[in-house]
Amino acid sequence: MPTGPALPFGPAARPLHPVSPSSSVPAPASVRAPDAVPVAAPVPAEAAAAPSPVPNPALERIIRGPSGVGTAGLFFTPRQAPPVAPPVASPVVPPTASPAPELPAPPPAAEGRPIPGLYHHPVPEPDPARVAEVSRRIKRWAVDEVEAYPPEWEDQFDGFSVGRYMVACHPDAPTVDHLMIATRLMVAENVVDDCYCEDHGGSPVGLGGRLLLAHTALDPVHTTAEYQPAWAQSLLSDAPRRSYRSAMEYFTRAATPAQADRYRHDMARLHMGYLAEAAWAETKYVPEVSEYLAMRQFNNFRPCPTITDTVGGYELPADLHALPAMQRVIALAGNATTISNDLYSYTKELESPGLHLNLPVVIAAREGLSDKEAYLKAVEVHNDLMHAFEAAAAELAVACPDPRVVRFLRGVAVWVDGNHYWHRTNTYRYSLPDFW
């Protein structure tokens, strides 16, 4: 495992003083979501991945949102502009006064290019004012409030571009405060991954104990009066626990109890996936492709899109979230986006010390393919997962046309698109292999 600077412990006894987010959530209003047009980037015939089938029209309707009498409340809420100095009141413009936004032109090479043959949906560029404000706030939180990163890691924090990431994934967030809910959780998850698992001193040895104690910052320990203070103090003892504790406090102020419990469950899934990968690393086991994909259903992005309703300022009730069909949609969304991460981070991981498991590496080892053949087959796996996700989402929207279900499905689909956008454009972290 790569090593890095010592963990930024900071003064363990120093209490955290988070700035309270807005306690009021604006009521939904009628704002049209941008249309998403599916695109598969061109690829030479000799290296082509599986052809992408015709996009499902039902999913296109989900992403755009329904129309007609009684559907106004399903659309994205009007967004609060980031604060400016001095504050200037802006007139409210009815949604019908603005034309639907057009998709941006293809980005120049410096902004990254999509993986050839990868099935995806382009998105409009995220609001630059929101990106700047979220980036400013999250750095202040990470550096000053929870002391998650020392100065020598600042370039890596900036290169992660988390503000652009979250604004792209949550265009329906009514306010910047809502966006910050997702942004803090994303950064906290990455602090845990970096410090406990990978880049900055992480190791598979002893990971289970570290993760369990960090998980108690999300799912509080209920113990005796004698031992409660020691547990509470432990939550300030390292950067991962400080980050989890603070991010979860902000989240639970905005979320319902059911939404908070849903997130805790998804984070337990994530930690179980971390432990499976760590066990394979300790034993130098290369899993079968089917085993790797099973692990990636747990060690994946699932906690991020499942909070899309909290960030959007509404709730998908627990009984609707628990529907088997909804669980399949969420799982497929997490699986597809995680394989996309495997593909975009492939060259980055090859450059790190030791064997780093990702889908192309596992396919090459287990199926006897060349690096190029394995990578292109992994593209096919991603595309199959994306098509399965879209089909399952469309089927659920037809079978259960509850407005809250349709809105949540659209939010998850937009998150999938925004996640691809961030990977494609983050040339600080990612570059593509020379397979075309």
mmCIF file of N, CA and C in Angstrom, residues 183-240:
data_model
loop_
_atom_site.group_PDB
_atom_site.id
_atom_site.type_symbol
_atom_site.label_atom_id
_atom_site.label_comp_id
_atom_site.label_asym_id
_atom_site.label_seq_id
_atom_site.Cartn_x
_atom_site.Cartn_y
_atom_site.Cartn_z
ATOM 1 N N THR A 183 -21.879 17.194 -0.269
ATOM 2 C CA THR A 183 -20.454 17.453 -0.448
ATOM 3 C C THR A 183 -19.659 17.032 0.780
ATOM 4 N N ARG A 184 -20.155 17.350 1.966
ATOM 5 C CA ARG A 184 -19.447 16.924 3.187
ATOM 6 C C ARG A 184 -19.382 15.406 3.276
ATOM 7 N N LEU A 185 -20.497 14.732 2.996
ATOM 8 C CA LEU A 185 -20.506 13.275 3.069
ATOM 9 C C LEU A 185 -19.531 12.676 2.059
ATOM 10 N N MET A 186 -19.476 13.228 0.856
ATOM 11 C CA MET A 186 -18.549 12.732 -0.161
ATOM 12 C C MET A 186 -17.104 12.883 0.303
ATOM 13 N N VAL A 187 -16.768 14.061 0.835
ATOM 14 C CA VAL A 187 -15.400 14.275 1.301
ATOM 15 C C VAL A 187 -15.081 13.351 2.472
ATOM 16 N N ALA A 188 -16.018 13.193 3.400
ATOM 17 C CA ALA A 188 -15.779 12.317 4.551
ATOM 18 C C ALA A 188 -15.524 10.879 4.109
ATOM 19 N N GLU A 189 -16.306 10.401 3.159
ATOM 20 C CA GLU A 189 -16.093 9.039 2.656
ATOM 21 C C GLU A 189 -14.704 8.901 2.034
ATOM 22 N N ASN A 190 -14.251 9.929 1.338
ATOM 23 C CA ASN A 190 -12.936 9.854 0.722
ATOM 24 C C ASN A 190 -11.809 9.978 1.742
ATOM 25 N N VAL A 191 -12.028 10.716 2.833
ATOM 26 C CA VAL A 191 -11.028 10.768 3.901
ATOM 27 C C VAL A 191 -10.839 9.377 4.498
ATOM 28 N N VAL A 192 -11.940 8.678 4.738
ATOM 29 C CA VAL A 192 -11.860 7.323 5.273
ATOM 30 C C VAL A 192 -11.129 6.409 4.286
ATOM 31 N N ASP A 193 -11.483 6.486 3.024
ATOM 32 C CA ASP A 193 -10.854 5.638 2.009
ATOM 33 C C ASP A 193 -9.354 5.915 1.915
ATOM 34 N N ASP A 194 -8.985 7.192 1.891
ATOM 35 C CA ASP A 194 -7.574 7.555 1.759
ATOM 36 C C ASP A 194 -6.755 7.158 2.988
ATOM 37 N N CYS A 195 -7.266 7.498 4.169
ATOM 38 C CA CYS A 195 -6.477 7.317 5.386
ATOM 39 C C CYS A 195 -6.526 5.899 5.937
ATOM 40 N N TYR A 196 -7.615 5.201 5.723
ATOM 41 C CA TYR A 196 -7.748 3.858 6.268
ATOM 42 C C TYR A 196 -7.426 2.769 5.243
ATOM 43 N N CYS A 197 -7.717 3.035 3.963
ATOM 44 C CA CYS A 197 -7.633 1.976 2.956
ATOM 45 C C CYS A 197 -6.495 2.144 1.967
ATOM 46 N N GLU A 198 -6.243 3.365 1.474
ATOM 47 C CA GLU A 198 -5.379 3.467 0.298
ATOM 48 C C GLU A 198 -4.268 4.500 0.385
ATOM 49 N N ASP A 199 -4.507 5.681 -0.184
ATOM 50 C CA ASP A 199 -3.426 6.569 -0.605
ATOM 51 C C ASP A 199 -2.532 7.107 0.511
ATOM 52 N N HIS A 200 -3.091 7.432 1.661
ATOM 53 C CA HIS A 200 -2.333 8.142 2.690
ATOM 54 C C HIS A 200 -2.186 7.293 3.948
ATOM 55 N N GLY A 201 -1.392 6.243 3.835
ATOM 56 C CA GLY A 201 -1.113 5.409 4.990
ATOM 57 C C GLY A 201 -2.092 4.286 5.212
ATOM 58 N N GLY A 202 -3.039 4.074 4.294
ATOM 59 C CA GLY A 202 -4.018 3.015 4.459
ATOM 60 C C GLY A 202 -3.398 1.632 4.324
ATOM 61 N N SER A 203 -4.069 0.650 4.904
ATOM 62 C CA SER A 203 -3.579 -0.721 4.850
ATOM 63 C C SER A 203 -4.740 -1.674 5.094
ATOM 64 N N PRO A 204 -4.715 -2.856 4.458
ATOM 65 C CA PRO A 204 -5.760 -3.840 4.761
ATOM 66 C C PRO A 204 -5.611 -4.438 6.153
ATOM 67 N N VAL A 205 -4.425 -4.337 6.733
ATOM 68 C CA VAL A 205 -4.181 -4.921 8.056
ATOM 69 C C VAL A 205 -4.902 -4.103 9.126
ATOM 70 N N GLY A 206 -5.774 -4.755 9.869
ATOM 71 C CA GLY A 206 -6.501 -4.080 10.936
ATOM 72 C C GLY A 206 -7.612 -3.162 10.467
ATOM 73 N N LEU A 207 -7.958 -3.239 9.180
ATOM 74 C CA LEU A 207 -8.958 -2.315 8.642
ATOM 75 C C LEU A 207 -10.313 -2.484 9.316
ATOM 76 N N GLY A 208 -10.697 -3.713 9.640
ATOM 77 C CA GLY A 208 -12.007 -3.943 10.225
ATOM 78 C C GLY A 208 -12.229 -3.153 11.493
ATOM 79 N N GLY A 209 -11.236 -3.142 12.380
ATOM 80 C CA GLY A 209 -11.382 -2.392 13.623
ATOM 81 C C GLY A 209 -11.503 -0.905 13.381
ATOM 82 N N ARG A 210 -10.694 -0.373 12.454
ATOM 83 C CA ARG A 210 -10.756 1.062 12.165
ATOM 84 C C ARG A 210 -12.112 1.442 11.582
ATOM 85 N N LEU A 211 -12.605 0.623 10.643
ATOM 86 C CA LEU A 211 -13.885 0.947 10.013
ATOM 87 C C LEU A 211 -15.038 0.863 10.999
ATOM 88 N N LEU A 212 -15.016 -0.140 11.871
ATOM 89 C CA LEU A 212 -16.102 -0.269 12.828
ATOM 90 C C LEU A 212 -16.172 0.962 13.729
ATOM 91 N N LEU A 213 -15.021 1.405 14.239
ATOM 92 C CA LEU A 213 -15.030 2.569 15.119
ATOM 93 C C LEU A 213 -15.446 3.829 14.357
ATOM 94 N N ALA A 214 -15.020 3.945 13.098
ATOM 95 C CA ALA A 214 -15.458 5.098 12.297
ATOM 96 C C ALA A 214 -16.950 5.039 12.038
ATOM 97 N N HIS A 215 -17.481 3.829 11.833
ATOM 98 C CA HIS A 215 -18.918 3.700 11.560
ATOM 99 C C HIS A 215 -19.751 4.181 12.742
ATOM 100 N N THR A 216 -19.207 4.125 13.949
ATOM 101 C CA THR A 216 -19.970 4.615 15.104
ATOM 102 C C THR A 216 -20.172 6.129 15.070
ATOM 103 N N ALA A 217 -19.406 6.834 14.230
ATOM 104 C CA ALA A 217 -19.671 8.259 14.043
ATOM 105 C C ALA A 217 -20.931 8.482 13.224
ATOM 106 N N LEU A 218 -21.348 7.456 12.460
ATOM 107 C CA LEU A 218 -22.582 7.514 11.677
ATOM 108 C C LEU A 218 -23.750 6.878 12.422
ATOM 109 N N ASP A 219 -23.454 5.829 13.161
ATOM 110 C CA ASP A 219 -24.463 5.026 13.856
ATOM 111 C C ASP A 219 -24.058 4.978 15.326
ATOM 112 N N PRO A 220 -24.558 5.914 16.149
ATOM 113 C CA PRO A 220 -24.011 6.126 17.494
ATOM 114 C C PRO A 220 -24.067 4.896 18.396
ATOM 115 N N VAL A 221 -23.072 4.794 19.262
ATOM 116 C CA VAL A 221 -23.015 3.739 20.264
ATOM 117 C C VAL A 221 -23.910 4.112 21.441
ATOM 118 N N HIS A 222 -24.694 3.167 21.906
ATOM 119 C CA HIS A 222 -25.548 3.354 23.085
ATOM 120 C C HIS A 222 -25.008 2.433 24.165
ATOM 121 N N THR A 223 -24.253 3.000 25.079
ATOM 122 C CA THR A 223 -23.563 2.197 26.070
ATOM 123 C C THR A 223 -23.838 2.744 27.467
ATOM 124 N N THR A 224 -23.043 2.364 28.436
ATOM 125 C CA THR A 224 -23.284 2.790 29.812
ATOM 126 C C THR A 224 -22.719 4.175 30.057
ATOM 127 N N ALA A 225 -23.162 4.785 31.141
ATOM 128 C CA ALA A 225 -22.707 6.132 31.483
ATOM 129 C C ALA A 225 -21.205 6.152 31.733
ATOM 130 N N GLU A 226 -20.647 5.055 32.212
ATOM 131 C CA GLU A 226 -19.215 5.011 32.493
ATOM 132 C C GLU A 226 -18.389 5.091 31.221
ATOM 133 N N TYR A 227 -18.846 4.427 30.160
ATOM 134 C CA TYR A 227 -18.035 4.325 28.949
ATOM 135 C C TYR A 227 -18.463 5.267 27.826
ATOM 136 N N GLN A 228 -19.597 5.925 27.966
ATOM 137 C CA GLN A 228 -20.068 6.847 26.926
ATOM 138 C C GLN A 228 -19.077 7.976 26.653
ATOM 139 N N PRO A 229 -18.497 8.618 27.681
ATOM 140 C CA PRO A 229 -17.566 9.728 27.402
ATOM 141 C C PRO A 229 -16.341 9.296 26.594
ATOM 142 N N ALA A 230 -15.824 8.099 26.878
ATOM 143 C CA ALA A 230 -14.641 7.646 26.129
ATOM 144 C C ALA A 230 -14.972 7.444 24.662
ATOM 145 N N TRP A 231 -16.170 6.886 24.390
ATOM 146 C CA TRP A 231 -16.562 6.718 22.986
ATOM 147 C C TRP A 231 -16.733 8.082 22.314
ATOM 148 N N ALA A 232 -17.426 9.011 22.978
ATOM 149 C CA ALA A 232 -17.653 10.328 22.381
ATOM 150 C C ALA A 232 -16.328 11.025 22.084
ATOM 151 N N GLN A 233 -15.373 10.895 22.993
ATOM 152 C CA GLN A 233 -14.073 11.521 22.773
ATOM 153 C C GLN A 233 -13.349 10.885 21.596
ATOM 154 N N SER A 234 -13.551 9.586 21.388
ATOM 155 C CA SER A 234 -12.858 8.888 20.301
ATOM 156 C C SER A 234 -13.254 9.412 18.930
ATOM 157 N N LEU A 235 -14.426 10.014 18.834
ATOM 158 C CA LEU A 235 -14.883 10.523 17.544
ATOM 159 C C LEU A 235 -14.078 11.713 17.067
ATOM 160 N N LEU A 236 -13.269 12.299 17.947
ATOM 161 C CA LEU A 236 -12.416 13.423 17.564
ATOM 162 C C LEU A 236 -10.963 13.008 17.384
ATOM 163 N N SER A 237 -10.667 11.707 17.450
ATOM 164 C CA SER A 237 -9.290 11.254 17.549
ATOM 165 C C SER A 237 -8.538 11.194 16.232
ATOM 166 N N ASP A 238 -9.233 11.114 15.100
ATOM 167 C CA ASP A 238 -8.519 11.127 13.821
ATOM 168 C C ASP A 238 -9.393 11.764 12.757
ATOM 169 N N ALA A 239 -8.775 12.056 11.617
ATOM 170 C CA ALA A 239 -9.469 12.786 10.551
ATOM 171 C C ALA A 239 -10.706 12.051 10.030
ATOM 172 N N PRO A 240 -10.640 10.726 9.791
ATOM 173 C CA PRO A 240 -11.831 10.044 9.298
ATOM 174 C C PRO A 240 -13.018 10.147 10.252
#
